[in-house]
mmCIF file of C-alpha atoms and ligand atoms in Angstrom:
data_model
loop_
_atom_site.group_PDB
_atom_site.id
_atom_site.type_symbol
_atom_site.label_atom_id
_atom_site.label_comp_id
_atom_site.label_asym_id
_atom_site.label_seq_id
_atom_site.Cartn_x
_atom_site.Cartn_y
_atom_site.Cartn_z
ATOM 1 C CA UNK A 26 93.232 121.066 125.190
ATOM 2 C CA UNK A 27 91.873 117.596 125.965
ATOM 3 C CA UNK A 28 90.754 116.351 129.355
ATOM 4 C CA UNK A 29 93.092 113.366 129.090
ATOM 5 C CA UNK A 30 96.084 112.340 126.987
ATOM 6 C CA UNK A 31 96.890 108.626 127.153
ATOM 7 C CA UNK A 32 100.442 107.814 126.034
ATOM 8 C CA UNK A 33 100.535 104.309 124.549
ATOM 9 C CA UNK A 34 98.032 102.305 122.530
ATOM 10 C CA UNK A 35 98.542 98.796 123.889
ATOM 11 C CA UNK A 36 95.930 96.801 125.766
ATOM 12 C CA UNK A 37 96.396 99.039 128.814
ATOM 13 C CA UNK A 38 96.236 102.453 127.118
ATOM 14 C CA UNK A 39 93.327 101.454 124.871
ATOM 15 C CA UNK A 40 91.349 100.004 127.794
ATOM 16 C CA UNK A 41 91.862 103.187 129.805
ATOM 17 C CA UNK A 42 90.959 105.460 126.885
ATOM 18 C CA UNK A 43 87.799 103.468 126.199
ATOM 19 C CA UNK A 44 86.792 103.571 129.859
ATOM 20 C CA UNK A 45 87.254 107.350 130.108
ATOM 21 C CA UNK A 46 85.685 108.210 126.754
ATOM 22 C CA UNK A 47 82.226 109.691 126.963
ATOM 23 C CA UNK A 48 82.940 111.202 130.368
ATOM 24 C CA UNK A 49 86.109 113.007 129.245
ATOM 25 C CA UNK A 50 87.608 114.088 125.928
ATOM 26 C CA UNK A 51 90.477 111.673 125.333
ATOM 27 C CA UNK A 52 93.470 111.829 122.997
ATOM 28 C CA UNK A 53 95.521 108.633 122.690
ATOM 29 C CA UNK A 54 99.033 108.862 121.252
ATOM 30 C CA UNK A 55 101.200 106.032 119.996
ATOM 31 C CA UNK A 56 104.620 106.295 118.458
ATOM 32 C CA UNK A 57 103.820 103.441 116.059
ATOM 33 C CA UNK A 58 100.395 102.033 115.398
ATOM 34 C CA UNK A 59 98.183 100.852 118.225
ATOM 35 C CA UNK A 60 98.478 97.261 119.389
ATOM 36 C CA UNK A 61 101.920 96.657 117.920
ATOM 37 C CA UNK A 62 103.857 96.632 121.211
ATOM 38 C CA UNK A 63 103.975 93.861 123.789
ATOM 39 C CA UNK A 64 100.216 93.322 123.698
ATOM 40 C CA UNK A 65 100.552 91.857 120.220
ATOM 41 C CA UNK A 66 102.867 89.156 121.597
ATOM 42 C CA UNK A 67 100.791 87.930 124.521
ATOM 43 C CA UNK A 68 99.293 84.463 124.753
ATOM 44 C CA UNK A 69 96.136 85.888 126.310
ATOM 45 C CA UNK A 70 95.882 83.565 129.324
ATOM 46 C CA UNK A 71 93.546 84.884 132.013
ATOM 47 C CA UNK A 72 94.659 82.531 134.748
ATOM 48 C CA UNK A 73 95.087 84.102 138.185
ATOM 49 C CA UNK A 74 94.940 80.823 140.138
ATOM 50 C CA UNK A 75 97.468 78.646 138.340
ATOM 51 C CA UNK A 76 100.586 80.364 139.683
ATOM 52 C CA UNK A 77 99.278 81.848 142.926
ATOM 53 C CA UNK A 78 100.874 80.650 146.163
ATOM 54 C CA UNK A 79 98.758 82.773 148.501
ATOM 55 C CA UNK A 80 95.878 85.232 148.630
ATOM 56 C CA UNK A 81 98.060 88.346 148.731
ATOM 57 C CA UNK A 82 96.984 91.735 147.356
ATOM 58 C CA UNK A 83 98.282 90.991 143.864
ATOM 59 C CA UNK A 84 96.277 87.790 143.675
ATOM 60 C CA UNK A 85 93.217 89.796 144.722
ATOM 61 C CA UNK A 86 93.895 92.351 141.986
ATOM 62 C CA UNK A 87 94.220 89.596 139.380
ATOM 63 C CA UNK A 88 91.066 87.848 140.622
ATOM 64 C CA UNK A 89 89.103 91.079 140.569
ATOM 65 C CA UNK A 90 90.158 91.766 136.983
ATOM 66 C CA UNK A 91 89.421 88.160 136.021
ATOM 67 C CA UNK A 92 85.932 88.562 137.469
ATOM 68 C CA UNK A 93 85.390 91.627 135.246
ATOM 69 C CA UNK A 94 86.337 89.787 132.039
ATOM 70 C CA UNK A 95 82.993 88.259 131.050
ATOM 71 C CA UNK A 96 81.355 91.694 131.110
ATOM 72 C CA UNK A 97 84.376 93.405 129.540
ATOM 73 C CA UNK A 98 84.350 91.007 126.573
ATOM 74 C CA UNK A 99 80.567 91.015 126.229
ATOM 75 C CA UNK A 100 80.429 94.831 126.105
ATOM 76 C CA UNK A 101 83.367 95.030 123.728
ATOM 77 C CA UNK A 102 81.927 92.438 121.378
ATOM 78 C CA UNK A 103 78.513 94.081 121.317
ATOM 79 C CA UNK A 104 80.038 97.554 120.862
ATOM 80 C CA UNK A 105 82.164 96.473 117.911
ATOM 81 C CA UNK A 106 80.648 93.274 116.523
ATOM 82 C CA UNK A 107 84.133 91.724 116.814
ATOM 83 C CA UNK A 108 84.954 88.271 118.093
ATOM 84 C CA UNK A 109 87.887 88.580 120.513
ATOM 85 C CA UNK A 110 88.510 84.827 120.695
ATOM 86 C CA UNK A 111 87.295 84.477 124.273
ATOM 87 C CA UNK A 112 87.450 80.930 125.596
ATOM 88 C CA UNK A 113 86.017 79.724 128.905
ATOM 89 C CA UNK A 114 87.223 76.119 128.662
ATOM 90 C CA UNK A 115 89.582 76.235 131.650
ATOM 91 C CA UNK A 116 93.179 75.299 132.320
ATOM 92 C CA UNK A 117 94.895 71.989 133.062
ATOM 93 C CA UNK A 118 98.084 72.172 135.160
ATOM 94 C CA UNK A 119 100.173 69.038 134.665
ATOM 95 C CA UNK A 120 103.317 67.863 136.393
ATOM 96 C CA UNK A 121 105.621 64.988 135.548
ATOM 97 C CA UNK A 122 108.159 65.319 138.353
ATOM 98 C CA UNK A 123 107.888 65.099 142.103
ATOM 99 C CA UNK A 124 109.093 68.683 142.568
ATOM 100 C CA UNK A 125 106.578 70.282 140.264
ATOM 101 C CA UNK A 126 103.867 67.932 141.576
ATOM 102 C CA UNK A 127 104.519 69.299 145.066
ATOM 103 C CA UNK A 128 104.103 72.870 143.870
ATOM 104 C CA UNK A 129 100.857 72.098 142.061
ATOM 105 C CA UNK A 130 99.565 70.081 145.015
ATOM 106 C CA UNK A 131 100.338 72.870 147.502
ATOM 107 C CA UNK A 132 98.535 75.425 145.329
ATOM 108 C CA UNK A 133 95.611 73.079 144.896
ATOM 109 C CA UNK A 134 95.294 72.603 148.649
ATOM 110 C CA UNK A 135 95.222 76.257 149.685
ATOM 111 C CA UNK A 136 92.924 77.133 146.813
ATOM 112 C CA UNK A 137 90.529 74.270 147.598
ATOM 113 C CA UNK A 138 90.497 75.249 151.299
ATOM 114 C CA UNK A 139 89.827 78.850 150.341
ATOM 115 C CA UNK A 140 86.764 77.712 148.361
ATOM 116 C CA UNK A 141 88.045 78.118 144.793
ATOM 117 C CA UNK A 142 86.872 75.730 142.096
ATOM 118 C CA UNK A 143 90.000 73.628 141.520
ATOM 119 C CA UNK A 144 89.843 69.908 140.761
ATOM 120 C CA UNK A 145 92.481 67.253 141.348
ATOM 121 C CA UNK A 146 92.396 64.834 138.402
ATOM 122 C CA UNK A 147 93.674 61.338 137.694
ATOM 123 C CA UNK A 148 95.745 60.743 134.554
ATOM 124 C CA UNK A 149 92.743 58.916 133.065
ATOM 125 C CA UNK A 150 90.524 61.923 133.663
ATOM 126 C CA UNK A 151 93.095 64.143 131.920
ATOM 127 C CA UNK A 152 93.132 61.794 128.923
ATOM 128 C CA UNK A 153 89.364 61.853 128.755
ATOM 129 C CA UNK A 154 89.438 65.635 128.626
ATOM 130 C CA UNK A 155 92.456 65.973 126.330
ATOM 131 C CA UNK A 156 93.100 62.641 124.553
ATOM 132 C CA UNK A 157 96.237 63.863 122.768
ATOM 133 C CA UNK A 158 98.218 64.559 125.967
ATOM 134 C CA UNK A 159 101.076 62.045 126.130
ATOM 135 C CA UNK A 160 103.321 63.421 128.877
ATOM 136 C CA UNK A 161 103.618 61.199 131.982
ATOM 137 C CA UNK A 162 101.401 62.711 134.686
ATOM 138 C CA UNK A 163 102.246 62.770 138.409
ATOM 139 C CA UNK A 164 99.644 65.324 139.404
ATOM 140 C CA UNK A 165 96.998 67.190 137.460
ATOM 141 C CA UNK A 166 94.763 70.038 138.542
ATOM 142 C CA UNK A 167 91.939 71.453 136.454
ATOM 143 C CA UNK A 168 90.841 75.074 136.917
ATOM 144 C CA UNK A 169 87.477 75.288 135.135
ATOM 145 C CA UNK A 170 87.045 79.053 135.604
ATOM 146 C CA UNK A 171 90.230 80.057 133.789
ATOM 147 C CA UNK A 172 89.844 81.815 130.485
ATOM 148 C CA UNK A 173 91.777 83.030 127.478
ATOM 149 C CA UNK A 174 91.424 85.701 124.854
ATOM 150 C CA UNK A 175 93.184 86.396 121.553
ATOM 151 C CA UNK A 176 95.153 89.557 122.365
ATOM 152 C CA UNK A 177 95.514 90.801 118.779
ATOM 153 C CA UNK A 178 91.761 90.599 118.315
ATOM 154 C CA UNK A 179 91.226 92.188 121.709
ATOM 155 C CA UNK A 180 93.370 95.236 120.920
ATOM 156 C CA UNK A 181 91.696 95.616 117.517
ATOM 157 C CA UNK A 182 88.293 95.569 119.192
ATOM 158 C CA UNK A 183 89.457 98.020 121.857
ATOM 159 C CA UNK A 184 90.719 100.402 119.174
ATOM 160 C CA UNK A 185 87.395 100.212 117.356
ATOM 161 C CA UNK A 186 85.483 100.765 120.591
ATOM 162 C CA UNK A 187 87.676 103.799 121.285
ATOM 163 C CA UNK A 188 86.802 105.226 117.846
ATOM 164 C CA UNK A 189 83.118 104.540 118.444
ATOM 165 C CA UNK A 190 83.235 106.295 121.806
ATOM 166 C CA UNK A 191 84.956 109.362 120.359
ATOM 167 C CA UNK A 192 88.565 108.868 121.459
ATOM 168 C CA UNK A 193 90.953 110.743 119.175
ATOM 169 C CA UNK A 194 93.749 108.328 118.268
ATOM 170 C CA UNK A 195 96.922 109.742 116.733
ATOM 171 C CA UNK A 196 99.611 107.284 115.675
ATOM 172 C CA UNK A 197 103.192 107.796 114.565
ATOM 173 C CA UNK A 198 103.729 110.373 117.321
ATOM 174 C CA UNK A 199 106.604 109.627 119.682
ATOM 175 C CA UNK A 200 106.173 111.434 122.992
ATOM 176 C CA UNK A 201 109.543 112.736 124.170
ATOM 177 C CA UNK A 202 108.673 114.281 127.492
ATOM 178 C CA UNK A 203 105.886 115.160 129.850
ATOM 179 C CA UNK A 204 105.297 117.998 132.302
ATOM 180 C CA UNK A 205 102.267 119.289 134.203
ATOM 181 C CA UNK A 206 99.401 119.470 131.664
ATOM 182 C CA UNK A 207 101.836 119.062 128.777
ATOM 183 C CA UNK A 208 103.116 116.368 126.479
ATOM 184 C CA UNK A 209 105.938 117.164 124.048
ATOM 185 C CA UNK A 210 106.237 115.406 120.692
ATOM 186 C CA UNK A 211 109.279 116.825 118.901
ATOM 187 C CA UNK A 212 108.572 120.552 118.671
ATOM 188 C CA UNK A 213 104.840 120.139 119.224
ATOM 189 C CA UNK A 214 103.303 120.684 122.663
ATOM 190 C CA UNK A 215 99.953 119.024 123.377
ATOM 191 C CA UNK A 216 97.975 120.042 126.435
ATOM 192 C CA UNK A 217 95.634 118.123 128.710
ATOM 193 C CA UNK A 218 94.350 118.361 132.245
ATOM 194 C CA UNK A 219 95.406 114.735 132.830
ATOM 195 C CA UNK A 220 98.144 112.566 131.352
ATOM 196 C CA UNK A 221 98.271 108.768 131.622
ATOM 197 C CA UNK A 222 101.570 106.939 131.128
ATOM 198 C CA UNK A 223 100.643 103.634 129.452
ATOM 199 C CA UNK A 224 103.684 103.155 127.263
ATOM 200 C CA UNK A 225 104.583 99.704 128.584
ATOM 201 C CA UNK A 226 108.216 98.657 128.630
ATOM 202 C CA UNK A 227 109.256 101.968 127.031
ATOM 203 C CA UNK A 228 107.708 104.082 129.813
ATOM 204 C CA UNK A 229 111.021 104.990 131.534
ATOM 205 C CA UNK A 230 112.259 106.618 128.305
ATOM 206 C CA UNK A 231 109.837 109.515 128.746
ATOM 207 C CA UNK A 232 111.710 112.487 130.047
ATOM 208 C CA UNK A 233 110.198 114.455 132.939
ATOM 209 C CA UNK A 234 108.726 111.503 134.849
ATOM 210 C CA UNK A 235 108.505 112.160 138.572
ATOM 211 C CA UNK A 236 109.268 109.757 140.073
ATOM 212 C CA UNK A 237 111.281 107.892 137.455
ATOM 213 C CA UNK A 238 110.296 104.231 137.284
ATOM 214 C CA UNK A 239 112.418 101.072 136.959
ATOM 215 C CA UNK A 240 110.472 99.232 134.230
ATOM 216 C CA UNK A 241 112.694 96.894 132.228
ATOM 217 C CA UNK A 242 112.196 94.258 129.486
ATOM 218 C CA UNK A 243 111.839 90.499 129.963
ATOM 219 C CA UNK A 244 111.817 88.888 126.562
ATOM 220 C CA UNK A 245 109.266 86.210 125.743
ATOM 221 C CA UNK A 246 109.686 83.979 122.714
ATOM 222 C CA UNK A 247 106.496 82.287 121.627
ATOM 223 C CA UNK A 248 105.129 80.421 118.598
ATOM 224 C CA UNK A 249 102.007 78.962 117.095
ATOM 225 C CA UNK A 250 101.324 75.605 115.473
ATOM 226 C CA UNK A 251 98.481 74.674 113.166
ATOM 227 C CA UNK A 252 96.425 72.001 114.922
ATOM 228 C CA UNK A 253 93.709 69.804 113.421
ATOM 229 C CA UNK A 254 90.219 71.037 114.356
ATOM 230 C CA UNK A 255 89.453 70.379 118.013
ATOM 231 C CA UNK A 256 92.781 68.638 118.755
ATOM 232 C CA UNK A 257 93.099 70.563 122.036
ATOM 233 C CA UNK A 258 90.321 72.426 123.785
ATOM 234 C CA UNK A 259 91.688 73.521 127.150
ATOM 235 C CA UNK A 260 94.799 75.480 128.034
ATOM 236 C CA UNK A 261 97.567 73.275 129.388
ATOM 237 C CA UNK A 262 100.415 74.389 131.621
ATOM 238 C CA UNK A 263 103.414 72.077 132.081
ATOM 239 C CA UNK A 264 106.555 73.367 133.793
ATOM 240 C CA UNK A 265 107.276 76.804 132.394
ATOM 241 C CA UNK A 266 105.595 76.047 129.062
ATOM 242 C CA UNK A 267 101.968 76.176 128.068
ATOM 243 C CA UNK A 268 99.487 75.495 125.275
ATOM 244 C CA UNK A 269 96.738 77.969 124.449
ATOM 245 C CA UNK A 270 94.412 76.505 121.790
ATOM 246 C CA UNK A 271 92.393 78.950 119.696
ATOM 247 C CA UNK A 272 89.115 78.165 117.966
ATOM 248 C CA UNK A 273 90.786 79.443 114.771
ATOM 249 C CA UNK A 274 92.965 76.281 114.782
ATOM 250 C CA UNK A 275 96.132 77.820 116.195
ATOM 251 C CA UNK A 276 97.879 76.195 119.106
ATOM 252 C CA UNK A 277 99.981 78.843 120.845
ATOM 253 C CA UNK A 278 103.052 77.469 122.625
ATOM 254 C CA UNK A 279 104.766 79.803 125.084
ATOM 255 C CA UNK A 280 106.953 81.208 126.380
ATOM 256 C CA UNK A 281 110.519 81.978 127.381
ATOM 257 C CA UNK A 282 111.306 84.623 130.004
ATOM 258 C CA UNK A 283 114.719 86.164 129.357
ATOM 259 C CA UNK A 284 116.640 89.083 130.797
ATOM 260 C CA UNK A 285 118.414 90.197 127.598
ATOM 261 C CA UNK A 286 117.454 93.854 127.229
ATOM 262 C CA UNK A 287 115.566 95.207 124.232
ATOM 263 C CA UNK A 288 116.416 92.245 122.007
ATOM 264 C CA UNK A 289 113.501 91.011 119.925
ATOM 265 C CA UNK A 290 115.185 88.079 118.196
ATOM 266 C CA UNK A 291 113.908 84.532 118.132
ATOM 267 C CA UNK A 292 116.759 82.155 118.929
ATOM 268 C CA UNK A 293 117.373 78.428 118.350
ATOM 269 C CA UNK A 294 117.689 77.954 122.127
ATOM 270 C CA UNK A 295 114.419 79.720 122.885
ATOM 271 C CA UNK A 296 112.307 78.194 120.147
ATOM 272 C CA UNK A 297 114.085 74.858 120.591
ATOM 273 C CA UNK A 298 113.011 74.660 124.228
ATOM 274 C CA UNK A 299 109.430 75.528 123.399
ATOM 275 C CA UNK A 300 109.270 72.943 120.615
ATOM 276 C CA UNK A 301 110.816 70.256 122.841
ATOM 277 C CA UNK A 302 108.375 71.022 125.659
ATOM 278 C CA UNK A 303 105.450 71.046 123.231
ATOM 279 C CA UNK A 304 106.351 67.566 121.999
ATOM 280 C CA UNK A 305 106.720 66.395 125.593
ATOM 281 C CA UNK A 306 103.212 67.593 126.406
ATOM 282 C CA UNK A 307 101.926 65.831 123.306
ATOM 283 C CA UNK A 308 104.024 63.794 120.885
ATOM 284 C CA UNK A 309 101.306 64.461 118.264
ATOM 285 C CA UNK A 310 102.260 68.104 117.881
ATOM 286 C CA UNK A 311 105.607 67.123 116.334
ATOM 287 C CA UNK A 312 103.753 66.761 113.025
ATOM 288 C CA UNK A 313 101.917 70.099 113.194
ATOM 289 C CA UNK A 314 103.112 72.937 110.951
ATOM 290 C CA UNK A 315 104.791 75.913 112.607
ATOM 291 C CA UNK A 316 102.601 78.886 111.689
ATOM 292 C CA UNK A 317 104.451 81.772 113.289
ATOM 293 C CA UNK A 318 107.228 82.587 115.732
ATOM 294 C CA UNK A 319 107.468 85.945 117.493
ATOM 295 C CA UNK A 320 108.726 87.721 120.593
ATOM 296 C CA UNK A 321 107.567 90.399 122.993
ATOM 297 C CA UNK A 322 109.087 92.413 125.812
ATOM 298 C CA UNK A 323 107.199 92.142 129.076
ATOM 299 C CA UNK A 324 107.255 95.407 131.032
ATOM 300 C CA UNK A 325 108.787 94.071 134.269
ATOM 301 C CA UNK A 326 109.463 95.824 137.571
ATOM 302 C CA UNK A 327 111.875 94.816 140.366
ATOM 303 C CA UNK A 328 109.035 93.457 142.553
ATOM 304 C CA UNK A 329 107.088 92.132 139.541
ATOM 305 C CA UNK A 330 104.061 94.273 140.450
ATOM 306 C CA UNK A 331 102.495 96.873 138.174
ATOM 307 C CA UNK A 332 102.901 100.614 138.678
ATOM 308 C CA UNK A 333 99.474 102.176 139.169
ATOM 309 C CA UNK A 334 98.718 105.535 140.651
ATOM 310 C CA UNK A 335 99.430 109.240 140.699
ATOM 311 C CA UNK A 336 102.776 110.776 139.907
ATOM 312 C CA UNK A 337 104.301 113.623 141.944
ATOM 313 C CA UNK A 338 103.198 115.864 139.054
ATOM 314 C CA UNK A 339 99.531 116.823 139.532
ATOM 315 C CA UNK A 340 97.293 115.262 136.886
ATOM 316 C CA UNK A 341 99.844 112.659 135.753
ATOM 317 C CA UNK A 342 99.083 108.963 136.367
ATOM 318 C CA UNK A 343 101.027 105.771 135.801
ATOM 319 C CA UNK A 344 99.538 102.579 134.354
ATOM 320 C CA UNK A 345 102.514 100.506 133.396
ATOM 321 C CA UNK A 346 104.820 97.646 134.474
ATOM 322 C CA UNK A 347 102.153 94.966 133.997
ATOM 323 C CA UNK A 348 104.857 92.376 133.332
ATOM 324 C CA UNK A 349 103.219 88.979 132.615
ATOM 325 C CA UNK A 350 99.635 90.032 133.319
ATOM 326 C CA UNK A 351 98.758 93.079 131.267
ATOM 327 C CA UNK A 352 95.988 91.401 129.323
ATOM 328 C CA UNK A 353 94.467 89.961 132.489
ATOM 329 C CA UNK A 354 94.783 93.265 134.353
ATOM 330 C CA UNK A 355 93.439 95.539 131.596
ATOM 331 C CA UNK A 356 89.832 95.822 132.892
ATOM 332 C CA UNK A 357 90.780 96.623 136.484
ATOM 333 C CA UNK A 358 93.575 98.963 135.424
ATOM 334 C CA UNK A 359 91.080 100.872 133.275
ATOM 335 C CA UNK A 360 88.640 101.103 136.204
ATOM 336 C CA UNK A 361 91.340 102.262 138.656
ATOM 337 C CA UNK A 362 92.812 104.895 136.350
ATOM 338 C CA UNK A 363 89.384 106.128 135.348
ATOM 339 C CA UNK A 364 88.539 106.646 139.037
ATOM 340 C CA UNK A 365 91.821 108.490 139.652
ATOM 341 C CA UNK A 366 91.378 110.780 136.659
ATOM 342 C CA UNK A 367 87.807 111.565 137.731
ATOM 343 C CA UNK A 368 89.004 112.457 141.234
ATOM 344 C CA UNK A 369 87.405 109.418 142.829
ATOM 345 C CA UNK A 370 88.927 106.948 145.262
ATOM 346 C CA UNK A 371 89.587 103.739 143.283
ATOM 347 C CA UNK A 372 87.338 100.866 144.260
ATOM 348 C CA UNK A 373 90.460 98.796 144.820
ATOM 349 C CA UNK A 374 93.442 99.329 147.156
ATOM 350 C CA UNK A 375 96.435 100.420 145.087
ATOM 351 C CA UNK A 376 99.033 101.297 147.735
ATOM 352 C CA UNK A 377 101.143 98.239 146.846
ATOM 353 C CA UNK A 378 101.471 99.574 143.278
ATOM 354 C CA UNK A 379 102.504 103.139 144.136
ATOM 355 C CA UNK A 380 105.032 104.615 141.661
ATOM 356 C CA UNK A 381 107.019 106.020 144.611
ATOM 357 C CA UNK A 382 107.699 102.602 146.167
ATOM 358 C CA UNK A 383 111.048 102.169 144.433
ATOM 359 C CA UNK A 384 112.475 105.241 146.171
ATOM 360 C CA UNK A 385 113.736 106.723 142.914
ATOM 361 C CA UNK A 386 113.771 110.473 143.590
ATOM 362 C CA UNK A 387 113.508 112.694 140.535
ATOM 363 C CA UNK A 388 116.839 113.040 138.711
HETATM 364 C C1 FAD B 409 105.395 86.141 125.236
HETATM 365 C C2 FAD B 409 104.439 86.890 126.107
HETATM 366 C C3 FAD B 409 103.306 86.252 126.585
HETATM 367 C C4 FAD B 409 102.410 86.946 127.401
HETATM 368 N N1 FAD B 409 101.290 86.312 127.817
HETATM 369 C C5 FAD B 409 100.404 86.968 128.596
HETATM 370 C C6 FAD B 409 99.226 86.326 129.014
HETATM 371 O O1 FAD B 409 98.999 85.155 128.662
HETATM 372 N N2 FAD B 409 98.357 87.000 129.799
HETATM 373 C C7 FAD B 409 98.587 88.294 130.183
HETATM 374 O O2 FAD B 409 97.775 88.867 130.908
HETATM 375 N N3 FAD B 409 99.708 88.950 129.800
HETATM 376 C C8 FAD B 409 100.623 88.303 129.017
HETATM 377 N N4 FAD B 409 101.763 88.926 128.621
HETATM 378 C C9 FAD B 409 102.045 90.274 129.156
HETATM 379 C C10 FAD B 409 101.305 91.347 128.371
HETATM 380 O O3 FAD B 409 101.539 91.171 126.997
HETATM 381 C C11 FAD B 409 101.777 92.741 128.805
HETATM 382 O O4 FAD B 409 101.721 92.874 130.211
HETATM 383 C C12 FAD B 409 100.881 93.807 128.167
HETATM 384 O O5 FAD B 409 100.798 93.610 126.774
HETATM 385 C C13 FAD B 409 101.389 95.222 128.436
HETATM 386 O O6 FAD B 409 100.524 96.088 127.750
HETATM 387 P P1 FAD B 409 100.847 97.637 127.596
HETATM 388 O O7 FAD B 409 99.682 98.265 126.956
HETATM 389 O O8 FAD B 409 101.324 98.167 128.908
HETATM 390 O O9 FAD B 409 102.137 97.683 126.653
HETATM 391 P P2 FAD B 409 102.255 97.642 125.068
HETATM 392 O O10 FAD B 409 101.323 96.690 124.462
HETATM 393 O O11 FAD B 409 103.706 97.450 124.779
HETATM 394 O O12 FAD B 409 101.809 99.084 124.624
HETATM 395 C C14 FAD B 409 102.615 100.214 124.849
HETATM 396 C C15 FAD B 409 102.424 101.153 123.666
HETATM 397 O O13 FAD B 409 103.082 102.378 123.970
HETATM 398 C C16 FAD B 409 103.639 102.886 122.782
HETATM 399 N N5 FAD B 409 104.732 103.797 123.183
HETATM 400 C C17 FAD B 409 105.855 103.495 123.847
HETATM 401 N N6 FAD B 409 106.595 104.599 124.052
HETATM 402 C C18 FAD B 409 105.904 105.633 123.491
HETATM 403 C C19 FAD B 409 106.161 107.024 123.378
HETATM 404 N N7 FAD B 409 107.264 107.587 123.885
HETATM 405 N N8 FAD B 409 105.262 107.789 122.721
HETATM 406 C C20 FAD B 409 104.126 107.245 122.196
HETATM 407 N N9 FAD B 409 103.845 105.917 122.298
HETATM 408 C C21 FAD B 409 104.717 105.133 122.939
HETATM 409 C C22 FAD B 409 104.138 101.654 122.050
HETATM 410 O O14 FAD B 409 104.267 101.890 120.664
HETATM 411 C C23 FAD B 409 103.044 100.626 122.376
HETATM 412 O O15 FAD B 409 102.042 100.580 121.367
HETATM 413 C C24 FAD B 409 102.670 88.292 127.774
HETATM 414 C C25 FAD B 409 103.799 88.928 127.269
HETATM 415 C C26 FAD B 409 104.672 88.243 126.441
HETATM 416 C C27 FAD B 409 105.864 88.960 125.891
#
């Protein structure tokens, strides 16, 4: 009997297990190996401001998690000796059309008025910062505080930190159902005082959930190019595409957002759009080698907010549905779930993320 069973070894489950370890005995289960789900696919942008149109509760949640990241990464790196590819070089938001310029301008204005560090730039200033940008620029905003991380390195470091802190990790175990204090894997029953559902886009497949939850997949196609050293330093967002440069020399170009079920294929249309957009942002990238193409399934919910909080079954907690922000929201999710499991009021309001909000009674 463990204190806690965490179902799912992605960025969310691993962060929660690490946070609870030491205070509780933790068993983490994954049906495959850890870090091979959606977390492996993420670009790793930690950018709460760039798409925020107001200071609603979700923005506050993202900002709070963003504010935890420096410490989260520092602790993780010193615990494991791993480099998680953390970059603090900021994000450039570029627009080439009047419509997208208006959106960027509106965001800039409310954020500036609210006291956030956002900077309106001239095209010349953009070219000084990123000389290889060739797209025509109507409006440009620089967000110096935005960050990025390399998600595959992050989940590897989290797994190692979990080992170091005494979390028992068992892979290749597919959880079929849950009940009060019980998790069933085939014919095996595992027992724990608390159970955390962190199985991402596959969470609704678990039988026994109360309430059931409407998490569904939104496919993201994404790719990486090999860039010459230092070609790009900052993240760049243009329309629905973005660049995330890594110090390792990869330039990640993302991402599509498709409602096509559990399909993990890369398609000519998806990759074609990304490659076209990439060459619009910078004509130079047309000569860069394609290093890798991949896809991931974002765990989406109907209102695009995560599902965080207690189930109707005592001792069962949800930490899923993180959609496009699971990497960003990992530190605060771990803190919230750790508080819940330890019987403490979370330091952050979570009513908006209640599992019961979808009105899906148990079936
Ligand atoms: C293309 C793309 C780009 C993205 N970019 C960003 C970004 O820049 N920034 C950001 O913050 N987020 C980004 N995201 C979103 C982010 O990747 C997700 O929100 C996050 O990875 C979700 O993490 P998770 O741990 O909930 O899920 P996962 O990483 O999918 O982990 C779930 C785990 O549960 C296991 N599992 C499932 N069912 C069972 C079961 N029955 N029994 C046992 N184990 C089970 C799976 O094997 C898996 O390992 C992106 C996503 C995509 C697809």
